[in-house]
PDB file of C-alpha atoms in Angstrom:
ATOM      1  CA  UNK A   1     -45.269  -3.897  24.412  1.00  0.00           C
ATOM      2  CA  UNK A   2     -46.229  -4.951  21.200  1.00  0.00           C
ATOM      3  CA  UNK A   3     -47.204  -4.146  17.622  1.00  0.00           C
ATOM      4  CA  UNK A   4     -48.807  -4.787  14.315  1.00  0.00           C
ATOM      5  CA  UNK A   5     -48.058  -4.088  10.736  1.00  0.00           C
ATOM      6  CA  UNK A   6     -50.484  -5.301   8.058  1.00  0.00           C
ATOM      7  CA  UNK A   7     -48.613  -4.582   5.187  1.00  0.00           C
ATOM      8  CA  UNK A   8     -50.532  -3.880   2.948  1.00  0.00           C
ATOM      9  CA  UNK A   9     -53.943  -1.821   2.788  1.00  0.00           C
ATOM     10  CA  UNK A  10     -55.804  -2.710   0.016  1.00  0.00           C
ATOM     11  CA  UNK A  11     -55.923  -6.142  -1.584  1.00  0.00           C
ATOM     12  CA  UNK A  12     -57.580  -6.949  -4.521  1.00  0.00           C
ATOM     13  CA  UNK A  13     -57.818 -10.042  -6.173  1.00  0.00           C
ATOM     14  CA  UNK A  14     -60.425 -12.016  -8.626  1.00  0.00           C
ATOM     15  CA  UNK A  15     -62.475 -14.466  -7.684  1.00  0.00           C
ATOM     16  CA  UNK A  16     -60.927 -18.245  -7.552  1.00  0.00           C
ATOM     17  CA  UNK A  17     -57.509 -16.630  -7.299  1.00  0.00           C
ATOM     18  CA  UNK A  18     -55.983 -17.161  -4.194  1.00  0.00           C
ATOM     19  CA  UNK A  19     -55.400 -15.173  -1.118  1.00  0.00           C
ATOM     20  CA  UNK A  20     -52.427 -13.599   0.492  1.00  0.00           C
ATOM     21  CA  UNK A  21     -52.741 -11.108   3.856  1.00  0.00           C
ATOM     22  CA  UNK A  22     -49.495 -10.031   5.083  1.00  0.00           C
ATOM     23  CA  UNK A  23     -49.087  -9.425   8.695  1.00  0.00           C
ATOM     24  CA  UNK A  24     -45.553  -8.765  10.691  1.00  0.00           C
ATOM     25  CA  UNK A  25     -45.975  -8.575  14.816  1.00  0.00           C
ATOM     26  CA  UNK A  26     -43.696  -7.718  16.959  1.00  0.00           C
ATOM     27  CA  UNK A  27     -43.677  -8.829  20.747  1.00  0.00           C
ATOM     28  CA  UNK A  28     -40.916  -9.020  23.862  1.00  0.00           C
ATOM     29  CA  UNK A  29     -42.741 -12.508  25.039  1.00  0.00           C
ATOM     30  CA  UNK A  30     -44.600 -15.058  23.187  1.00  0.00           C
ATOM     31  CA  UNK A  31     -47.554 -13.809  21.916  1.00  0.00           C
ATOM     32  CA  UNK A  32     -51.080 -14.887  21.177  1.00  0.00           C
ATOM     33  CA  UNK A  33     -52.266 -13.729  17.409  1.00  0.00           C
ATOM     34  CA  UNK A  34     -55.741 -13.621  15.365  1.00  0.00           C
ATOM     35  CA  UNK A  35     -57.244 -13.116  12.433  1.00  0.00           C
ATOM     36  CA  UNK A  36     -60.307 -11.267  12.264  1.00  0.00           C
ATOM     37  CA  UNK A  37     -62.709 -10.216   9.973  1.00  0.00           C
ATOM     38  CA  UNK A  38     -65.389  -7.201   9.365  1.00  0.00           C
ATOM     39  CA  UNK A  39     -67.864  -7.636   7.217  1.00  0.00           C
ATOM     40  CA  UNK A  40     -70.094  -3.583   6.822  1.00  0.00           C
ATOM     41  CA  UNK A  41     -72.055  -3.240   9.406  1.00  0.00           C
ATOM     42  CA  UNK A  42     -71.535  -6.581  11.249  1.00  0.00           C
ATOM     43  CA  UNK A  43     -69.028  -7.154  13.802  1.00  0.00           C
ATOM     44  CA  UNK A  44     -65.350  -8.119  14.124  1.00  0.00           C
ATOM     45  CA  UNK A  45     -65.674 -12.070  13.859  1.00  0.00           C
ATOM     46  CA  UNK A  46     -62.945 -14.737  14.523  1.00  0.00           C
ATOM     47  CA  UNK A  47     -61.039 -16.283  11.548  1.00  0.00           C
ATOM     48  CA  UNK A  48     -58.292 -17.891  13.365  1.00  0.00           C
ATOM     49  CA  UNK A  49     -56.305 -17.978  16.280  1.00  0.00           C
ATOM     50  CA  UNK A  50     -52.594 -19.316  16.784  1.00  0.00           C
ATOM     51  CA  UNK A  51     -51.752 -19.896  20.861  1.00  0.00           C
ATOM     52  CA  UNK A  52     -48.310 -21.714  21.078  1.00  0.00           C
ATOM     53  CA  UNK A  53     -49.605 -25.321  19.273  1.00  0.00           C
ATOM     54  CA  UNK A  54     -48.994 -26.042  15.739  1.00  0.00           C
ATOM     55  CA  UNK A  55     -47.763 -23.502  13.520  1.00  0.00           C
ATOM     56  CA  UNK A  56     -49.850 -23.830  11.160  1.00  0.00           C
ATOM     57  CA  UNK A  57     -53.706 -22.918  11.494  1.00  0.00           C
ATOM     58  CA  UNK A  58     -56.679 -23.307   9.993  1.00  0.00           C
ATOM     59  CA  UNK A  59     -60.029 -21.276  10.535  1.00  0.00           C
ATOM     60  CA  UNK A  60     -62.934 -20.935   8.808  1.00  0.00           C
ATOM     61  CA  UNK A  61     -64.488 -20.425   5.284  1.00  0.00           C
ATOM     62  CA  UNK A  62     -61.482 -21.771   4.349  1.00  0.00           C
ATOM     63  CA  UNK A  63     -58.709 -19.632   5.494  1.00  0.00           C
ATOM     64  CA  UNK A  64     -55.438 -20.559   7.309  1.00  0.00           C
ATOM     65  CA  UNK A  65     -52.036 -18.659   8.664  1.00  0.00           C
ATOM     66  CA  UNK A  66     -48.660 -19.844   9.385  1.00  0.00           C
ATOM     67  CA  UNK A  67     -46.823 -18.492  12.478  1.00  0.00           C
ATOM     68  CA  UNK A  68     -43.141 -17.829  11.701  1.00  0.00           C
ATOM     69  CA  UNK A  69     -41.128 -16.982  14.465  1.00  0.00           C
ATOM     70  CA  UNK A  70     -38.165 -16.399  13.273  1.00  0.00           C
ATOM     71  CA  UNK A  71     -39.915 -13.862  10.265  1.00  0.00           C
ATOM     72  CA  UNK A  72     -42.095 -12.917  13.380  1.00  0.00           C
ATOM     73  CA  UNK A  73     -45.449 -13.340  10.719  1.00  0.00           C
ATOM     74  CA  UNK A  74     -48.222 -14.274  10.734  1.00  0.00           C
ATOM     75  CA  UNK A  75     -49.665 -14.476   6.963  1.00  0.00           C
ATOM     76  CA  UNK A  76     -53.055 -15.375   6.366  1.00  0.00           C
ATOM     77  CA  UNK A  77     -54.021 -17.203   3.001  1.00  0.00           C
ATOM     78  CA  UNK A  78     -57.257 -18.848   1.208  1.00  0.00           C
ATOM     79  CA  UNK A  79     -56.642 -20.932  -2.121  1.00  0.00           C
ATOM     80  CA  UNK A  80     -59.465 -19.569  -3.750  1.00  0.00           C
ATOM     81  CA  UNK A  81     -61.396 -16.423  -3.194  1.00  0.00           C
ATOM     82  CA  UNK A  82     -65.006 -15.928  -3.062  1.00  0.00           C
ATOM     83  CA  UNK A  83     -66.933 -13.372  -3.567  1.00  0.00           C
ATOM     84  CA  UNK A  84     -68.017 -13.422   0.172  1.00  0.00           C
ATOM     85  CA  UNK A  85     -64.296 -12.660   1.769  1.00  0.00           C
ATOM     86  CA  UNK A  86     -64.723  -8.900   0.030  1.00  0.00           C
ATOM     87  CA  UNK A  87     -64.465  -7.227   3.891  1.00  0.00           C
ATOM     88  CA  UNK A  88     -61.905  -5.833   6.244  1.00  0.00           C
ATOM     89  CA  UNK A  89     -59.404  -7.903   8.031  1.00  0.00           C
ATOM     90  CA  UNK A  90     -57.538  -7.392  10.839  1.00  0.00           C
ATOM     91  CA  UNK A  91     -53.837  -8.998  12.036  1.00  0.00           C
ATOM     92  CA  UNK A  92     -54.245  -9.321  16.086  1.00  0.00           C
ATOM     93  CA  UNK A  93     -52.037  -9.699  18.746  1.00  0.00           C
ATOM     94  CA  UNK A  94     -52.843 -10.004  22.555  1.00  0.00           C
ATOM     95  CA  UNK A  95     -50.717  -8.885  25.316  1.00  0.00           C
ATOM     96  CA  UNK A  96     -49.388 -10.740  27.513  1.00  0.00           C
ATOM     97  CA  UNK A  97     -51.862 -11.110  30.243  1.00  0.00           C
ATOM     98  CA  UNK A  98     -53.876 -11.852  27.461  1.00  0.00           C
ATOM     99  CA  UNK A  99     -56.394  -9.135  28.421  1.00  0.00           C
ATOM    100  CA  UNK A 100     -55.830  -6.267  25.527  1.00  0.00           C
ATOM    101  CA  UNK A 101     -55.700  -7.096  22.014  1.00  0.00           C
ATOM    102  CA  UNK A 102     -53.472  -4.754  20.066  1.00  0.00           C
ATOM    103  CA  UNK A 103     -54.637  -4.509  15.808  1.00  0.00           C
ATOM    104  CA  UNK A 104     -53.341  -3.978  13.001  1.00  0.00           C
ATOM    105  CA  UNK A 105     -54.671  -0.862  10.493  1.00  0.00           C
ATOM    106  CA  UNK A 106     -56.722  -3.465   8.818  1.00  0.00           C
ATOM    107  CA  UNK A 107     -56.355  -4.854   4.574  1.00  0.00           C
ATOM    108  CA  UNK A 108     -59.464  -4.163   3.143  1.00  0.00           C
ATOM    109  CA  UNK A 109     -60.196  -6.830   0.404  1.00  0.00           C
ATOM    110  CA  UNK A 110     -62.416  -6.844  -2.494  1.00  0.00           C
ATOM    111  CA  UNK A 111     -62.710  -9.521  -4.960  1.00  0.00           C
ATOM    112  CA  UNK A 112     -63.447  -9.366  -8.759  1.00  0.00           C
ATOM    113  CA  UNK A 113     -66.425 -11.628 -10.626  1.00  0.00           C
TER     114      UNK A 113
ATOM    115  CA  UNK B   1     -77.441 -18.345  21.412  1.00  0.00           C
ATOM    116  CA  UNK B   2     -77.243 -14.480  21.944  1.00  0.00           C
ATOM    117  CA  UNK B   3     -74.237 -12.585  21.346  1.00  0.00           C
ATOM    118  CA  UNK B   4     -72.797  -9.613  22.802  1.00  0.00           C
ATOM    119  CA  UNK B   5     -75.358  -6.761  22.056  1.00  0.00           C
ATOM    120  CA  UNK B   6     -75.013  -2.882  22.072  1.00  0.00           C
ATOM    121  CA  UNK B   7     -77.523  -0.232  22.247  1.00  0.00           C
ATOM    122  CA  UNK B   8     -78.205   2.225  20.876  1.00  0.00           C
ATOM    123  CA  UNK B   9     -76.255   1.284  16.910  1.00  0.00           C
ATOM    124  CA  UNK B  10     -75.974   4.607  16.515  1.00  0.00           C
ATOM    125  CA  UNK B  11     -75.759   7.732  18.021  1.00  0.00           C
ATOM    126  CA  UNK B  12     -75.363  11.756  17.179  1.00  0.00           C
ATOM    127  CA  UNK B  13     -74.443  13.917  19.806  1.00  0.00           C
ATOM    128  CA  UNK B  14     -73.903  18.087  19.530  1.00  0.00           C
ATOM    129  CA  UNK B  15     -70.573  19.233  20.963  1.00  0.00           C
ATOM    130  CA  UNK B  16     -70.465  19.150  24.793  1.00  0.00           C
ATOM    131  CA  UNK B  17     -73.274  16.392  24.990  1.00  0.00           C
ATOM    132  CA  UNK B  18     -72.873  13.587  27.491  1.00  0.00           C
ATOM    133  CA  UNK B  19     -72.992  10.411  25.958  1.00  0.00           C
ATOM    134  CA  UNK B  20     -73.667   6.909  27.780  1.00  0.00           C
ATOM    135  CA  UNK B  21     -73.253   3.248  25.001  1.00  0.00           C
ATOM    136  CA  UNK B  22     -74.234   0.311  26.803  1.00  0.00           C
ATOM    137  CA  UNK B  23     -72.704  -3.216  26.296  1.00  0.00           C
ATOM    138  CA  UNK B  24     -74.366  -6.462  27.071  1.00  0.00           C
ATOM    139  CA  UNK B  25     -72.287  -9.018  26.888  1.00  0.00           C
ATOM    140  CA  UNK B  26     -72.537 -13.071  26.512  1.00  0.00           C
ATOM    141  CA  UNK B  27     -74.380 -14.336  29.371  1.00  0.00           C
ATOM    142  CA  UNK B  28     -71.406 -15.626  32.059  1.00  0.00           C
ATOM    143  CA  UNK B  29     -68.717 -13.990  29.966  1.00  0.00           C
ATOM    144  CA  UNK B  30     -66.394 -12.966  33.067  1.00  0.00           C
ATOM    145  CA  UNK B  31     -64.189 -10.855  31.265  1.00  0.00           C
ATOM    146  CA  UNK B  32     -65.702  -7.255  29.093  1.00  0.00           C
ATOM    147  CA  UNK B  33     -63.597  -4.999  26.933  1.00  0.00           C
ATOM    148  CA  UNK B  34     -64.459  -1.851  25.109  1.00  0.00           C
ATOM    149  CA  UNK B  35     -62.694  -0.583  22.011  1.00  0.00           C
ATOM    150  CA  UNK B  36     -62.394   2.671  20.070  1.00  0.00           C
ATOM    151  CA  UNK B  37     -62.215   2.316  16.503  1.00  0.00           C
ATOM    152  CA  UNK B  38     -61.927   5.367  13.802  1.00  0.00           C
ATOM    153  CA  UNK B  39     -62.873   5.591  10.481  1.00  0.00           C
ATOM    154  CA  UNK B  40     -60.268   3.839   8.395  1.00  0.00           C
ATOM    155  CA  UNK B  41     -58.610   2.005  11.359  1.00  0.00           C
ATOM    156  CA  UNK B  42     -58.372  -0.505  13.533  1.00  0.00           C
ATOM    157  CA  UNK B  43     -59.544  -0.884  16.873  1.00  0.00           C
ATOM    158  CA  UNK B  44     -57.759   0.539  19.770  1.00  0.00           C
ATOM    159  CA  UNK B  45     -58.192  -0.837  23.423  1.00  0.00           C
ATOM    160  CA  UNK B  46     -59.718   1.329  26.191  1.00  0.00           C
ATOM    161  CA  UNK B  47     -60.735  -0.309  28.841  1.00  0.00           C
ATOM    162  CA  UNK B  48     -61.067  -4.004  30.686  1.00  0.00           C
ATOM    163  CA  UNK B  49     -63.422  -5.280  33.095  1.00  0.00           C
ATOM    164  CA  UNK B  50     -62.823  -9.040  35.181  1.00  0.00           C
ATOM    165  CA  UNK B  51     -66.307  -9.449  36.832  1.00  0.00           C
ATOM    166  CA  UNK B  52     -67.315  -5.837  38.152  1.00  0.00           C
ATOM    167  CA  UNK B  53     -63.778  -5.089  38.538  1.00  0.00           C
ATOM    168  CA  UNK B  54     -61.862  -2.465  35.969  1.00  0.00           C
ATOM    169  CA  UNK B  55     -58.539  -3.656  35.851  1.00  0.00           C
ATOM    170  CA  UNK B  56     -56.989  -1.254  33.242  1.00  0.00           C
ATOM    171  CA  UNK B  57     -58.254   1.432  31.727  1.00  0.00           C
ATOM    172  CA  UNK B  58     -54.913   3.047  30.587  1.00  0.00           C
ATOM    173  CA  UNK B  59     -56.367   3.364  26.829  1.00  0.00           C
ATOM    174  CA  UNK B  60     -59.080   5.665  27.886  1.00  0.00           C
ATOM    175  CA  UNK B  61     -57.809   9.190  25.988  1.00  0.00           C
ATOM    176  CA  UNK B  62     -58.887  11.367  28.363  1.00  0.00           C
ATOM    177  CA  UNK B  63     -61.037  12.227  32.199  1.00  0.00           C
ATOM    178  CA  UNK B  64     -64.238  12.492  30.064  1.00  0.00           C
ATOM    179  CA  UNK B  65     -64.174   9.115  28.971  1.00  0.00           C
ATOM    180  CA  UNK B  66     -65.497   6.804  32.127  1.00  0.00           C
ATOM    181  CA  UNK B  67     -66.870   3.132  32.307  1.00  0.00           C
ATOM    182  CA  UNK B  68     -68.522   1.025  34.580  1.00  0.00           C
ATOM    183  CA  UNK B  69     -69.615  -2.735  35.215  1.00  0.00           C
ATOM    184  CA  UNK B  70     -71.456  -2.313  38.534  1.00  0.00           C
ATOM    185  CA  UNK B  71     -72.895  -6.079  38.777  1.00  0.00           C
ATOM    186  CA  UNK B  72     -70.504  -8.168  36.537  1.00  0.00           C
ATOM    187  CA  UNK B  73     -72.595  -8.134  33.552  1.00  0.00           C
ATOM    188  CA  UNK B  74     -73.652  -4.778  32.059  1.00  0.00           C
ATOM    189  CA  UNK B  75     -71.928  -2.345  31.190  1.00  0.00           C
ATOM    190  CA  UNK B  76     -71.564   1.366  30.038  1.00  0.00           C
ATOM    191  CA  UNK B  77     -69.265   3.759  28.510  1.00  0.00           C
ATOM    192  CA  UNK B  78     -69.642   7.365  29.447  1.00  0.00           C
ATOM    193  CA  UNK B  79     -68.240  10.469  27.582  1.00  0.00           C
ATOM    194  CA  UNK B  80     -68.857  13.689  29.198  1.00  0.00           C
ATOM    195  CA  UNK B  81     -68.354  16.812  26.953  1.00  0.00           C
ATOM    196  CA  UNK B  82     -68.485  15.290  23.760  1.00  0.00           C
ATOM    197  CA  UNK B  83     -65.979  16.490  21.445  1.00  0.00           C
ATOM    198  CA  UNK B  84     -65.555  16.055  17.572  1.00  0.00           C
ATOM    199  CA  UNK B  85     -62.590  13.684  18.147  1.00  0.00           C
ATOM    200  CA  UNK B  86     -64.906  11.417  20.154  1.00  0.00           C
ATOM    201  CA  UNK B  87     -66.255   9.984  16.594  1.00  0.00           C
ATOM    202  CA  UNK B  88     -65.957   6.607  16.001  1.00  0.00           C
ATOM    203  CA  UNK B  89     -67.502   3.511  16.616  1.00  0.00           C
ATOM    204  CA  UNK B  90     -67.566   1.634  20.116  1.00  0.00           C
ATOM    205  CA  UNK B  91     -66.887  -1.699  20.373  1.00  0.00           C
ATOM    206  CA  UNK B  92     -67.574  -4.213  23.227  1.00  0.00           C
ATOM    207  CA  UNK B  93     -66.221  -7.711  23.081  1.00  0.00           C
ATOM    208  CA  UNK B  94     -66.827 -10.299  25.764  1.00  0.00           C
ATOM    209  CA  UNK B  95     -64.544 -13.562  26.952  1.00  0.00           C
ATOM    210  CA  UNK B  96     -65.446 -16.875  28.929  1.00  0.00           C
ATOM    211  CA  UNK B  97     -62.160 -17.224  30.453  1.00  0.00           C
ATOM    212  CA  UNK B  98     -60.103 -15.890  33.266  1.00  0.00           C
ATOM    213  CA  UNK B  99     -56.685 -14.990  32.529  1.00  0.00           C
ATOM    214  CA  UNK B 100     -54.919 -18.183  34.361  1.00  0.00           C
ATOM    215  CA  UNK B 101     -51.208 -18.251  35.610  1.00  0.00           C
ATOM    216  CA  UNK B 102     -50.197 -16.388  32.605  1.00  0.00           C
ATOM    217  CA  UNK B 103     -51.889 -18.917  30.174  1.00  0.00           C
ATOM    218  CA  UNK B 104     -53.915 -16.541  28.094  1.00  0.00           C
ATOM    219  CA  UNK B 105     -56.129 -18.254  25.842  1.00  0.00           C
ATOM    220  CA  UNK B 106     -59.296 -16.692  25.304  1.00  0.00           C
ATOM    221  CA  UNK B 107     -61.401 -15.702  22.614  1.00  0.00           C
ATOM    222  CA  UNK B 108     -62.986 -12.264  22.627  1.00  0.00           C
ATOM    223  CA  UNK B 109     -66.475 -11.873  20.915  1.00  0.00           C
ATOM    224  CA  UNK B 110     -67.442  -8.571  19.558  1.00  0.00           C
ATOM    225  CA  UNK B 111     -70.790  -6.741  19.209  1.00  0.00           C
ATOM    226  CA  UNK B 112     -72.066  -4.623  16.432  1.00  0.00           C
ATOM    227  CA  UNK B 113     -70.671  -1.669  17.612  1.00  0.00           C
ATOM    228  CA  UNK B 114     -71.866   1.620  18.588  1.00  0.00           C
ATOM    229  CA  UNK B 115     -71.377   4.608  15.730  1.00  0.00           C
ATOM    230  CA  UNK B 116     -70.959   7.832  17.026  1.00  0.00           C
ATOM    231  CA  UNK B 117     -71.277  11.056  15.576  1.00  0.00           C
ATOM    232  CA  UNK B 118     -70.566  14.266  17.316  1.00  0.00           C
ATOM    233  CA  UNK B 119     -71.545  17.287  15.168  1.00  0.00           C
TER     234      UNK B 119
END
């Protein structure tokens, strides 16, 4: 089995301040994780996606996580926020089949002008 | 190109209504998932479909909830009874790849999602 913790719920930041999701898995194999986000009314779109190559990833719009194993994270960060990011965003893992994705409760973010 | 699409966006259903959300996914997507996601949190799996075949469903919540792929392509989420618990919105999310010899790299592309409302 495996789980999710986003650890925080609410983020806010100002705009061209930088970025910091927190994200803690837990998994009994090697898992698969994701960043996604959810812009109102639009659906769940693909940030990022880590699957056993380099530990470090980068998506898009600027964002980028680092898998630590031995912190079992997955933090997601952007150097400078834009207005644009303000949406929800989810931590992901998959299982191990690689047929269910498990999420986290979501960090909602909203950026200041 | 088109992405996955679901009909109808949103839906309100009385108490004991049957309900039926239909998911279109990408064209030659093999594999179809459907989601459950309340207000406030994230998604929660339900159900997966390789081809026309349902090969877990053991996030369903209950009997009422059924789903079906018939031909490989479409498919549709049924809720008999509709209770006030049932709110949330739907999600479908379609994948390219098959799950091979325990390599599981995919990517899973969501629609808009289906909001429902039982009053």
């Amino acid at each position: 089995a495996q789980s999710v913790t986003q650890l925080d719920s609410h983020v806010s930041v100002s705009e061209g301040t930088p970025v910091l999701l927190r994200c803690n898995y837990s998994s009994s194999y090697s898992p698969s994780l994701f960043w996604y986000v959810q812009h109102p009314n639009k659906g769940l779109q693909l940030l990022l996606k880590y699957t056993s190559a380099a530990t470090l990833v980068k998506g898009i719009n600027g964002f980028e996580a680092e898998f630590k194993k031995s912190e079992t994270s997955f933090h997601l960060t952007k150097p400078s926020a834009h207005m644009s990011d303000a949406a929800e965003y989810f931590c992901v893992v998959s299982g191990l089949a690689g047929n269910k994705l498990t999420f986290g409760g979501g960090t909602r973010v909203l950026v200041k002008p | 190109g088109a992405g996955v699409s679901q009909s109808p966006r949103y839906k309100v259903a009385k108490r004991g209504q049957d309900v039926a959300l239909r998911c279109d996914p990408i064209s030659g997507h093999v594999s179809l998932f459907w989601y459950q996601q309340a207000l406030g949190q994230g998604p929660e799996f339900l159900t997966y479909f390789q081809n026309e075949a349902q090969l877990d469903k053991s996030g369903l919540p209950s009997d009422r909830f059924f789903a079906e792929r018939p031909e490989g392509s479409v498919s549709t989420l049924k809720i008999q009874r509709t209770q006030q618990e049932d709110s949330a919105v739907y999600l479908c999310a379609s994948s390219l790849e098959r799950i091979k010899g325990g390599d599981s790299r995919y990517e899973q592309y969501f629609g808009p999602g289906t909001r429902l409302t039982v009053t």
